């Protein structure tokens, strides 16, 4: 629709996010054929073998793509860290206090202005990032520990527990992330295009969701797109 937009995510960011999303979905499905005995009985042996091998291949992609993306854009990676490791403001604390009432009744609850990354997003994304790292570390330990380094049974049991635990953590926070990011929750309607579209956010939406950040962008004018 005609109007003024703010460029929120670069093409590289969107591609990295898309690959990671695909990887998480595929790892969740293929992981059933690695860790759940029941699923190893489904289909032919070739199919099960394919799913098990693909779990490891996609796991490598899941690990390498964010690392390569950070190396290709070190400035962007530094800016990414700066958005998350910041001192919380009174508005951040107020946002967290009001978040559940807002989810239940968004028309009646007025949320405070937020920076480019909301305080709630820092918590949720932080859990996803930590969960992803722990899944990657434990997954590599299970894979290489069982085939290359011949780790002890005790170590493999611990790594299996860590893998299962953080899988549950990821399920909870990824589902919540998808619920908001896909625009299923009405105030976030249309937000799917930020990562799975052109990366632009309408000016009015930006001011509603990220007031502090939007006003800074509008004042600077570098990332403003009119169409």
mmCIF file with all atom_site columns, N, CA and C in Angstrom, residues 159-221:
data_model
loop_
_atom_site.group_PDB
_atom_site.id
_atom_site.type_symbol
_atom_site.label_atom_id
_atom_site.label_alt_id
_atom_site.label_comp_id
_atom_site.label_asym_id
_atom_site.label_entity_id
_atom_site.label_seq_id
_atom_site.pdbx_PDB_ins_code
_atom_site.Cartn_x
_atom_site.Cartn_y
_atom_site.Cartn_z
_atom_site.occupancy
_atom_site.B_iso_or_equiv
_atom_site.pdbx_formal_charge
_atom_site.auth_seq_id
_atom_site.auth_comp_id
_atom_site.auth_asym_id
_atom_site.auth_atom_id
_atom_site.pdbx_PDB_model_num
ATOM 1   N N  . UNK A 1 159 ? 24.896 -35.310 27.693 1.00 0.00 ? 159 UNK A N  1
ATOM 2   C CA . UNK A 1 159 ? 24.671 -34.533 26.479 1.00 0.00 ? 159 UNK A CA 1
ATOM 3   C C  . UNK A 1 159 ? 23.280 -34.786 25.902 1.00 0.00 ? 159 UNK A C  1
ATOM 4   N N  . UNK A 1 160 ? 22.813 -36.013 26.030 1.00 0.00 ? 160 UNK A N  1
ATOM 5   C CA . UNK A 1 160 ? 21.459 -36.331 25.567 1.00 0.00 ? 160 UNK A CA 1
ATOM 6   C C  . UNK A 1 160 ? 20.425 -35.575 26.407 1.00 0.00 ? 160 UNK A C  1
ATOM 7   N N  . UNK A 1 161 ? 20.650 -35.499 27.704 1.00 0.00 ? 161 UNK A N  1
ATOM 8   C CA . UNK A 1 161 ? 19.739 -34.751 28.578 1.00 0.00 ? 161 UNK A CA 1
ATOM 9   C C  . UNK A 1 161 ? 19.743 -33.268 28.210 1.00 0.00 ? 161 UNK A C  1
ATOM 10  N N  . UNK A 1 162 ? 20.940 -32.708 27.996 1.00 0.00 ? 162 UNK A N  1
ATOM 11  C CA . UNK A 1 162 ? 21.051 -31.297 27.613 1.00 0.00 ? 162 UNK A CA 1
ATOM 12  C C  . UNK A 1 162 ? 20.338 -31.050 26.285 1.00 0.00 ? 162 UNK A C  1
ATOM 13  N N  . UNK A 1 163 ? 20.526 -31.956 25.333 1.00 0.00 ? 163 UNK A N  1
ATOM 14  C CA . UNK A 1 163 ? 19.890 -31.824 24.019 1.00 0.00 ? 163 UNK A CA 1
ATOM 15  C C  . UNK A 1 163 ? 18.365 -31.835 24.155 1.00 0.00 ? 163 UNK A C  1
ATOM 16  N N  . UNK A 1 164 ? 17.851 -32.764 24.934 1.00 0.00 ? 164 UNK A N  1
ATOM 17  C CA . UNK A 1 164 ? 16.400 -32.867 25.124 1.00 0.00 ? 164 UNK A CA 1
ATOM 18  C C  . UNK A 1 164 ? 15.852 -31.653 25.875 1.00 0.00 ? 164 UNK A C  1
ATOM 19  N N  . UNK A 1 165 ? 16.572 -31.216 26.906 1.00 0.00 ? 165 UNK A N  1
ATOM 20  C CA . UNK A 1 165 ? 16.111 -30.090 27.720 1.00 0.00 ? 165 UNK A CA 1
ATOM 21  C C  . UNK A 1 165 ? 15.992 -28.817 26.887 1.00 0.00 ? 165 UNK A C  1
ATOM 22  N N  . UNK A 1 166 ? 17.033 -28.524 26.140 1.00 0.00 ? 166 UNK A N  1
ATOM 23  C CA . UNK A 1 166 ? 17.003 -27.275 25.379 1.00 0.00 ? 166 UNK A CA 1
ATOM 24  C C  . UNK A 1 166 ? 16.149 -27.381 24.123 1.00 0.00 ? 166 UNK A C  1
ATOM 25  N N  . UNK A 1 167 ? 15.855 -28.583 23.697 1.00 0.00 ? 167 UNK A N  1
ATOM 26  C CA . UNK A 1 167 ? 14.854 -28.738 22.638 1.00 0.00 ? 167 UNK A CA 1
ATOM 27  C C  . UNK A 1 167 ? 13.495 -28.260 23.144 1.00 0.00 ? 167 UNK A C  1
ATOM 28  N N  . UNK A 1 168 ? 13.156 -28.628 24.378 1.00 0.00 ? 168 UNK A N  1
ATOM 29  C CA . UNK A 1 168 ? 11.889 -28.178 24.966 1.00 0.00 ? 168 UNK A CA 1
ATOM 30  C C  . UNK A 1 168 ? 11.876 -26.665 25.139 1.00 0.00 ? 168 UNK A C  1
ATOM 31  N N  . UNK A 1 169 ? 13.018 -26.102 25.545 1.00 0.00 ? 169 UNK A N  1
ATOM 32  C CA . UNK A 1 169 ? 13.120 -24.646 25.682 1.00 0.00 ? 169 UNK A CA 1
ATOM 33  C C  . UNK A 1 169 ? 12.865 -23.978 24.337 1.00 0.00 ? 169 UNK A C  1
ATOM 34  N N  . UNK A 1 170 ? 13.484 -24.520 23.286 1.00 0.00 ? 170 UNK A N  1
ATOM 35  C CA . UNK A 1 170 ? 13.306 -23.952 21.956 1.00 0.00 ? 170 UNK A CA 1
ATOM 36  C C  . UNK A 1 170 ? 11.863 -24.063 21.485 1.00 0.00 ? 170 UNK A C  1
ATOM 37  N N  . UNK A 1 171 ? 11.230 -25.200 21.751 1.00 0.00 ? 171 UNK A N  1
ATOM 38  C CA . UNK A 1 171 ? 9.841  -25.380 21.327 1.00 0.00 ? 171 UNK A CA 1
ATOM 39  C C  . UNK A 1 171 ? 8.970  -24.275 21.914 1.00 0.00 ? 171 UNK A C  1
ATOM 40  N N  . UNK A 1 172 ? 9.112  -24.017 23.197 1.00 0.00 ? 172 UNK A N  1
ATOM 41  C CA . UNK A 1 172 ? 8.280  -23.011 23.873 1.00 0.00 ? 172 UNK A CA 1
ATOM 42  C C  . UNK A 1 172 ? 8.506  -21.627 23.277 1.00 0.00 ? 172 UNK A C  1
ATOM 43  N N  . UNK A 1 173 ? 9.766  -21.223 23.187 1.00 0.00 ? 173 UNK A N  1
ATOM 44  C CA . UNK A 1 173 ? 10.054 -19.850 22.766 1.00 0.00 ? 173 UNK A CA 1
ATOM 45  C C  . UNK A 1 173 ? 9.955  -19.659 21.249 1.00 0.00 ? 173 UNK A C  1
ATOM 46  N N  . UNK A 1 174 ? 10.241 -20.691 20.476 1.00 0.00 ? 174 UNK A N  1
ATOM 47  C CA . UNK A 1 174 ? 10.086 -20.575 19.021 1.00 0.00 ? 174 UNK A CA 1
ATOM 48  C C  . UNK A 1 174 ? 8.614  -20.471 18.652 1.00 0.00 ? 174 UNK A C  1
ATOM 49  N N  . UNK A 1 175 ? 7.757  -21.237 19.320 1.00 0.00 ? 175 UNK A N  1
ATOM 50  C CA . UNK A 1 175 ? 6.319  -21.153 19.056 1.00 0.00 ? 175 UNK A CA 1
ATOM 51  C C  . UNK A 1 175 ? 5.806  -19.752 19.389 1.00 0.00 ? 175 UNK A C  1
ATOM 52  N N  . UNK A 1 176 ? 6.240  -19.214 20.533 1.00 0.00 ? 176 UNK A N  1
ATOM 53  C CA . UNK A 1 176 ? 5.826  -17.856 20.916 1.00 0.00 ? 176 UNK A CA 1
ATOM 54  C C  . UNK A 1 176 ? 6.357  -16.829 19.910 1.00 0.00 ? 176 UNK A C  1
ATOM 55  N N  . UNK A 1 177 ? 7.605  -17.008 19.494 1.00 0.00 ? 177 UNK A N  1
ATOM 56  C CA . UNK A 1 177 ? 8.221  -16.113 18.516 1.00 0.00 ? 177 UNK A CA 1
ATOM 57  C C  . UNK A 1 177 ? 7.458  -16.150 17.192 1.00 0.00 ? 177 UNK A C  1
ATOM 58  N N  . UNK A 1 178 ? 7.100  -17.365 16.765 1.00 0.00 ? 178 UNK A N  1
ATOM 59  C CA . UNK A 1 178 ? 6.370  -17.520 15.508 1.00 0.00 ? 178 UNK A CA 1
ATOM 60  C C  . UNK A 1 178 ? 4.965  -16.930 15.608 1.00 0.00 ? 178 UNK A C  1
ATOM 61  N N  . UNK A 1 179 ? 4.338  -17.092 16.768 1.00 0.00 ? 179 UNK A N  1
ATOM 62  C CA . UNK A 1 179 ? 2.981  -16.578 16.960 1.00 0.00 ? 179 UNK A CA 1
ATOM 63  C C  . UNK A 1 179 ? 2.943  -15.056 16.778 1.00 0.00 ? 179 UNK A C  1
ATOM 64  N N  . UNK A 1 180 ? 3.950  -14.377 17.323 1.00 0.00 ? 180 UNK A N  1
ATOM 65  C CA . UNK A 1 180 ? 3.992  -12.922 17.186 1.00 0.00 ? 180 UNK A CA 1
ATOM 66  C C  . UNK A 1 180 ? 4.556  -12.515 15.826 1.00 0.00 ? 180 UNK A C  1
ATOM 67  N N  . UNK A 1 181 ? 5.672  -13.141 15.436 1.00 0.00 ? 181 UNK A N  1
ATOM 68  C CA . UNK A 1 181 ? 6.339  -12.753 14.202 1.00 0.00 ? 181 UNK A CA 1
ATOM 69  C C  . UNK A 1 181 ? 5.530  -13.016 12.952 1.00 0.00 ? 181 UNK A C  1
ATOM 70  N N  . UNK A 1 182 ? 4.697  -14.055 12.979 1.00 0.00 ? 182 UNK A N  1
ATOM 71  C CA . UNK A 1 182 ? 3.876  -14.368 11.813 1.00 0.00 ? 182 UNK A CA 1
ATOM 72  C C  . UNK A 1 182 ? 2.630  -13.496 11.731 1.00 0.00 ? 182 UNK A C  1
ATOM 73  N N  . UNK A 1 183 ? 2.418  -12.672 12.753 1.00 0.00 ? 183 UNK A N  1
ATOM 74  C CA . UNK A 1 183 ? 1.272  -11.777 12.721 1.00 0.00 ? 183 UNK A CA 1
ATOM 75  C C  . UNK A 1 183 ? -0.043 -12.421 13.093 1.00 0.00 ? 183 UNK A C  1
ATOM 76  N N  . UNK A 1 184 ? 0.012  -13.580 13.769 1.00 0.00 ? 184 UNK A N  1
ATOM 77  C CA . UNK A 1 184 ? -1.227 -14.236 14.202 1.00 0.00 ? 184 UNK A CA 1
ATOM 78  C C  . UNK A 1 184 ? -1.904 -13.406 15.287 1.00 0.00 ? 184 UNK A C  1
ATOM 79  N N  . UNK A 1 185 ? -1.112 -12.841 16.186 1.00 0.00 ? 185 UNK A N  1
ATOM 80  C CA . UNK A 1 185 ? -1.620 -11.926 17.202 1.00 0.00 ? 185 UNK A CA 1
ATOM 81  C C  . UNK A 1 185 ? -1.921 -10.600 16.509 1.00 0.00 ? 185 UNK A C  1
ATOM 82  N N  . UNK A 1 186 ? -3.167 -10.147 16.556 1.00 0.00 ? 186 UNK A N  1
ATOM 83  C CA . UNK A 1 186 ? -3.659 -9.074  15.693 1.00 0.00 ? 186 UNK A CA 1
ATOM 84  C C  . UNK A 1 186 ? -2.788 -7.812  15.669 1.00 0.00 ? 186 UNK A C  1
ATOM 85  N N  . UNK A 1 187 ? -2.309 -7.287  16.804 1.00 0.00 ? 187 UNK A N  1
ATOM 86  C CA . UNK A 1 187 ? -1.491 -6.061  16.715 1.00 0.00 ? 187 UNK A CA 1
ATOM 87  C C  . UNK A 1 187 ? -0.217 -6.234  15.894 1.00 0.00 ? 187 UNK A C  1
ATOM 88  N N  . UNK A 1 188 ? 0.211  -7.482  15.693 1.00 0.00 ? 188 UNK A N  1
ATOM 89  C CA . UNK A 1 188 ? 1.410  -7.747  14.902 1.00 0.00 ? 188 UNK A CA 1
ATOM 90  C C  . UNK A 1 188 ? 1.064  -8.173  13.473 1.00 0.00 ? 188 UNK A C  1
ATOM 91  N N  . UNK A 1 189 ? -0.161 -7.960  13.080 1.00 0.00 ? 189 UNK A N  1
ATOM 92  C CA . UNK A 1 189 ? -0.595 -8.358  11.736 1.00 0.00 ? 189 UNK A CA 1
ATOM 93  C C  . UNK A 1 189 ? 0.276  -7.683  10.675 1.00 0.00 ? 189 UNK A C  1
ATOM 94  N N  . UNK A 1 190 ? 0.797  -8.484  9.750  1.00 0.00 ? 190 UNK A N  1
ATOM 95  C CA . UNK A 1 190 ? 1.647  -7.951  8.695  1.00 0.00 ? 190 UNK A CA 1
ATOM 96  C C  . UNK A 1 190 ? 3.127  -7.977  9.020  1.00 0.00 ? 190 UNK A C  1
ATOM 97  N N  . UNK A 1 191 ? 3.484  -8.323  10.255 1.00 0.00 ? 191 UNK A N  1
ATOM 98  C CA . UNK A 1 191 ? 4.889  -8.327  10.640 1.00 0.00 ? 191 UNK A CA 1
ATOM 99  C C  . UNK A 1 191 ? 5.686  -9.449  9.965  1.00 0.00 ? 191 UNK A C  1
ATOM 100 N N  . UNK A 1 192 ? 4.984  -10.422 9.397  1.00 0.00 ? 192 UNK A N  1
ATOM 101 C CA . UNK A 1 192 ? 5.669  -11.520 8.708  1.00 0.00 ? 192 UNK A CA 1
ATOM 102 C C  . UNK A 1 192 ? 6.582  -10.994 7.605  1.00 0.00 ? 192 UNK A C  1
ATOM 103 N N  . UNK A 1 193 ? 6.193  -9.882  6.980  1.00 0.00 ? 193 UNK A N  1
ATOM 104 C CA . UNK A 1 193 ? 6.962  -9.344  5.861  1.00 0.00 ? 193 UNK A CA 1
ATOM 105 C C  . UNK A 1 193 ? 8.317  -8.785  6.289  1.00 0.00 ? 193 UNK A C  1
ATOM 106 N N  . UNK A 1 194 ? 8.491  -8.564  7.581  1.00 0.00 ? 194 UNK A N  1
ATOM 107 C CA . UNK A 1 194 ? 9.768  -8.017  8.038  1.00 0.00 ? 194 UNK A CA 1
ATOM 108 C C  . UNK A 1 194 ? 10.908 -8.996  7.807  1.00 0.00 ? 194 UNK A C  1
ATOM 109 N N  . UNK A 1 195 ? 10.637 -10.282 7.969  1.00 0.00 ? 195 UNK A N  1
ATOM 110 C CA . UNK A 1 195 ? 11.658 -11.301 7.747  1.00 0.00 ? 195 UNK A CA 1
ATOM 111 C C  . UNK A 1 195 ? 11.408 -12.138 6.491  1.00 0.00 ? 195 UNK A C  1
ATOM 112 N N  . UNK A 1 196 ? 10.162 -12.293 6.111  1.00 0.00 ? 196 UNK A N  1
ATOM 113 C CA . UNK A 1 196 ? 9.829  -13.111 4.946  1.00 0.00 ? 196 UNK A CA 1
ATOM 114 C C  . UNK A 1 196 ? 9.240  -12.259 3.824  1.00 0.00 ? 196 UNK A C  1
ATOM 115 N N  . UNK A 1 197 ? 9.722  -11.052 3.734  1.00 0.00 ? 197 UNK A N  1
ATOM 116 C CA . UNK A 1 197 ? 9.264  -10.150 2.686  1.00 0.00 ? 197 UNK A CA 1
ATOM 117 C C  . UNK A 1 197 ? 10.369 -9.176  2.339  1.00 0.00 ? 197 UNK A C  1
ATOM 118 N N  . UNK A 1 198 ? 10.030 -7.901  2.247  1.00 0.00 ? 198 UNK A N  1
ATOM 119 C CA . UNK A 1 198 ? 11.015 -6.906  1.821  1.00 0.00 ? 198 UNK A CA 1
ATOM 120 C C  . UNK A 1 198 ? 11.768 -6.266  2.977  1.00 0.00 ? 198 UNK A C  1
ATOM 121 N N  . UNK A 1 199 ? 11.432 -6.641  4.203  1.00 0.00 ? 199 UNK A N  1
ATOM 122 C CA . UNK A 1 199 ? 12.139 -6.087  5.357  1.00 0.00 ? 199 UNK A CA 1
ATOM 123 C C  . UNK A 1 199 ? 11.701 -4.695  5.763  1.00 0.00 ? 199 UNK A C  1
ATOM 124 N N  . UNK A 1 200 ? 10.613 -4.200  5.151  1.00 0.00 ? 200 UNK A N  1
ATOM 125 C CA . UNK A 1 200 ? 10.127 -2.856  5.449  1.00 0.00 ? 200 UNK A CA 1
ATOM 126 C C  . UNK A 1 200 ? 8.954  -2.899  6.417  1.00 0.00 ? 200 UNK A C  1
ATOM 127 N N  . UNK A 1 201 ? 8.874  -1.895  7.288  1.00 0.00 ? 201 UNK A N  1
ATOM 128 C CA . UNK A 1 201 ? 7.756  -1.772  8.205  1.00 0.00 ? 201 UNK A CA 1
ATOM 129 C C  . UNK A 1 201 ? 7.091  -0.422  7.980  1.00 0.00 ? 201 UNK A C  1
ATOM 130 N N  . UNK A 1 202 ? 5.781  -0.431  7.935  1.00 0.00 ? 202 UNK A N  1
ATOM 131 C CA . UNK A 1 202 ? 5.037  0.813   7.730  1.00 0.00 ? 202 UNK A CA 1
ATOM 132 C C  . UNK A 1 202 ? 5.319  1.775   8.886  1.00 0.00 ? 202 UNK A C  1
ATOM 133 N N  . UNK A 1 203 ? 5.394  3.056   8.575  1.00 0.00 ? 203 UNK A N  1
ATOM 134 C CA . UNK A 1 203 ? 5.719  4.073   9.573  1.00 0.00 ? 203 UNK A CA 1
ATOM 135 C C  . UNK A 1 203 ? 4.804  3.992   10.794 1.00 0.00 ? 203 UNK A C  1
ATOM 136 N N  . UNK A 1 204 ? 3.508  3.851   10.577 1.00 0.00 ? 204 UNK A N  1
ATOM 137 C CA . UNK A 1 204 ? 2.565  3.815   11.701 1.00 0.00 ? 204 UNK A CA 1
ATOM 138 C C  . UNK A 1 204 ? 2.798  2.589   12.578 1.00 0.00 ? 204 UNK A C  1
ATOM 139 N N  . UNK A 1 205 ? 3.095  1.445   11.959 1.00 0.00 ? 205 UNK A N  1
ATOM 140 C CA . UNK A 1 205 ? 3.376  0.229   12.725 1.00 0.00 ? 205 UNK A CA 1
ATOM 141 C C  . UNK A 1 205 ? 4.673  0.369   13.511 1.00 0.00 ? 205 UNK A C  1
ATOM 142 N N  . UNK A 1 206 ? 5.670  0.975   12.885 1.00 0.00 ? 206 UNK A N  1
ATOM 143 C CA . UNK A 1 206 ? 6.953  1.174   13.558 1.00 0.00 ? 206 UNK A CA 1
ATOM 144 C C  . UNK A 1 206 ? 6.789  2.065   14.782 1.00 0.00 ? 206 UNK A C  1
ATOM 145 N N  . UNK A 1 207 ? 6.019  3.136   14.643 1.00 0.00 ? 207 UNK A N  1
ATOM 146 C CA . UNK A 1 207 ? 5.796  4.050   15.771 1.00 0.00 ? 207 UNK A CA 1
ATOM 147 C C  . UNK A 1 207 ? 5.000  3.358   16.881 1.00 0.00 ? 207 UNK A C  1
ATOM 148 N N  . UNK A 1 208 ? 4.096  2.463   16.511 1.00 0.00 ? 208 UNK A N  1
ATOM 149 C CA . UNK A 1 208 ? 3.290  1.750   17.507 1.00 0.00 ? 208 UNK A CA 1
ATOM 150 C C  . UNK A 1 208 ? 4.118  0.726   18.275 1.00 0.00 ? 208 UNK A C  1
ATOM 151 N N  . UNK A 1 209 ? 4.946  -0.028  17.558 1.00 0.00 ? 209 UNK A N  1
ATOM 152 C CA . UNK A 1 209 ? 5.683  -1.123  18.198 1.00 0.00 ? 209 UNK A CA 1
ATOM 153 C C  . UNK A 1 209 ? 7.045  -0.711  18.748 1.00 0.00 ? 209 UNK A C  1
ATOM 154 N N  . UNK A 1 210 ? 7.754  0.163   18.038 1.00 0.00 ? 210 UNK A N  1
ATOM 155 C CA . UNK A 1 210 ? 9.114  0.526   18.438 1.00 0.00 ? 210 UNK A CA 1
ATOM 156 C C  . UNK A 1 210 ? 9.254  2.044   18.388 1.00 0.00 ? 210 UNK A C  1
ATOM 157 N N  . UNK A 1 211 ? 8.534  2.729   19.239 1.00 0.00 ? 211 UNK A N  1
ATOM 158 C CA . UNK A 1 211 ? 8.438  4.189   19.167 1.00 0.00 ? 211 UNK A CA 1
ATOM 159 C C  . UNK A 1 211 ? 9.766  4.918   19.201 1.00 0.00 ? 211 UNK A C  1
ATOM 160 N N  . UNK A 1 212 ? 10.633 4.581   20.144 1.00 0.00 ? 212 UNK A N  1
ATOM 161 C CA . UNK A 1 212 ? 11.920 5.258   20.250 1.00 0.00 ? 212 UNK A CA 1
ATOM 162 C C  . UNK A 1 212 ? 12.752 5.066   18.978 1.00 0.00 ? 212 UNK A C  1
ATOM 163 N N  . UNK A 1 213 ? 12.823 3.817   18.533 1.00 0.00 ? 213 UNK A N  1
ATOM 164 C CA . UNK A 1 213 ? 13.612 3.502   17.339 1.00 0.00 ? 213 UNK A CA 1
ATOM 165 C C  . UNK A 1 213 ? 13.027 4.170   16.103 1.00 0.00 ? 213 UNK A C  1
ATOM 166 N N  . UNK A 1 214 ? 11.708 4.124   15.944 1.00 0.00 ? 214 UNK A N  1
ATOM 167 C CA . UNK A 1 214 ? 11.059 4.689   14.759 1.00 0.00 ? 214 UNK A CA 1
ATOM 168 C C  . UNK A 1 214 ? 11.311 6.189   14.652 1.00 0.00 ? 214 UNK A C  1
ATOM 169 N N  . UNK A 1 215 ? 11.190 6.907   15.760 1.00 0.00 ? 215 UNK A N  1
ATOM 170 C CA . UNK A 1 215 ? 11.404 8.357   15.716 1.00 0.00 ? 215 UNK A CA 1
ATOM 171 C C  . UNK A 1 215 ? 12.860 8.688   15.373 1.00 0.00 ? 215 UNK A C  1
ATOM 172 N N  . UNK A 1 216 ? 13.800 7.899   15.861 1.00 0.00 ? 216 UNK A N  1
ATOM 173 C CA . UNK A 1 216 ? 15.204 8.111   15.502 1.00 0.00 ? 216 UNK A CA 1
ATOM 174 C C  . UNK A 1 216 ? 15.414 7.901   14.006 1.00 0.00 ? 216 UNK A C  1
ATOM 175 N N  . UNK A 1 217 ? 14.817 6.833   13.472 1.00 0.00 ? 217 UNK A N  1
ATOM 176 C CA . UNK A 1 217 ? 14.965 6.550   12.043 1.00 0.00 ? 217 UNK A CA 1
ATOM 177 C C  . UNK A 1 217 ? 14.326 7.641   11.186 1.00 0.00 ? 217 UNK A C  1
ATOM 178 N N  . UNK A 1 218 ? 13.165 8.103   11.608 1.00 0.00 ? 218 UNK A N  1
ATOM 179 C CA . UNK A 1 218 ? 12.480 9.144   10.849 1.00 0.00 ? 218 UNK A CA 1
ATOM 180 C C  . UNK A 1 218 ? 13.270 10.449  10.876 1.00 0.00 ? 218 UNK A C  1
ATOM 181 N N  . UNK A 1 219 ? 13.925 10.701  12.002 1.00 0.00 ? 219 UNK A N  1
ATOM 182 C CA . UNK A 1 219 ? 14.721 11.924  12.111 1.00 0.00 ? 219 UNK A CA 1
ATOM 183 C C  . UNK A 1 219 ? 15.976 11.843  11.244 1.00 0.00 ? 219 UNK A C  1
ATOM 184 N N  . UNK A 1 220 ? 16.621 10.670  11.244 1.00 0.00 ? 220 UNK A N  1
ATOM 185 C CA . UNK A 1 220 ? 17.836 10.512  10.441 1.00 0.00 ? 220 UNK A CA 1
ATOM 186 C C  . UNK A 1 220 ? 17.513 10.424  8.951  1.00 0.00 ? 220 UNK A C  1
ATOM 187 N N  . UNK A 1 221 ? 16.466 9.694   8.610  1.00 0.00 ? 221 UNK A N  1
ATOM 188 C CA . UNK A 1 221 ? 15.990 9.618   7.233  1.00 0.00 ? 221 UNK A CA 1
ATOM 189 C C  . UNK A 1 221 ? 16.743 8.689   6.306  1.00 0.00 ? 221 UNK A C  1
#
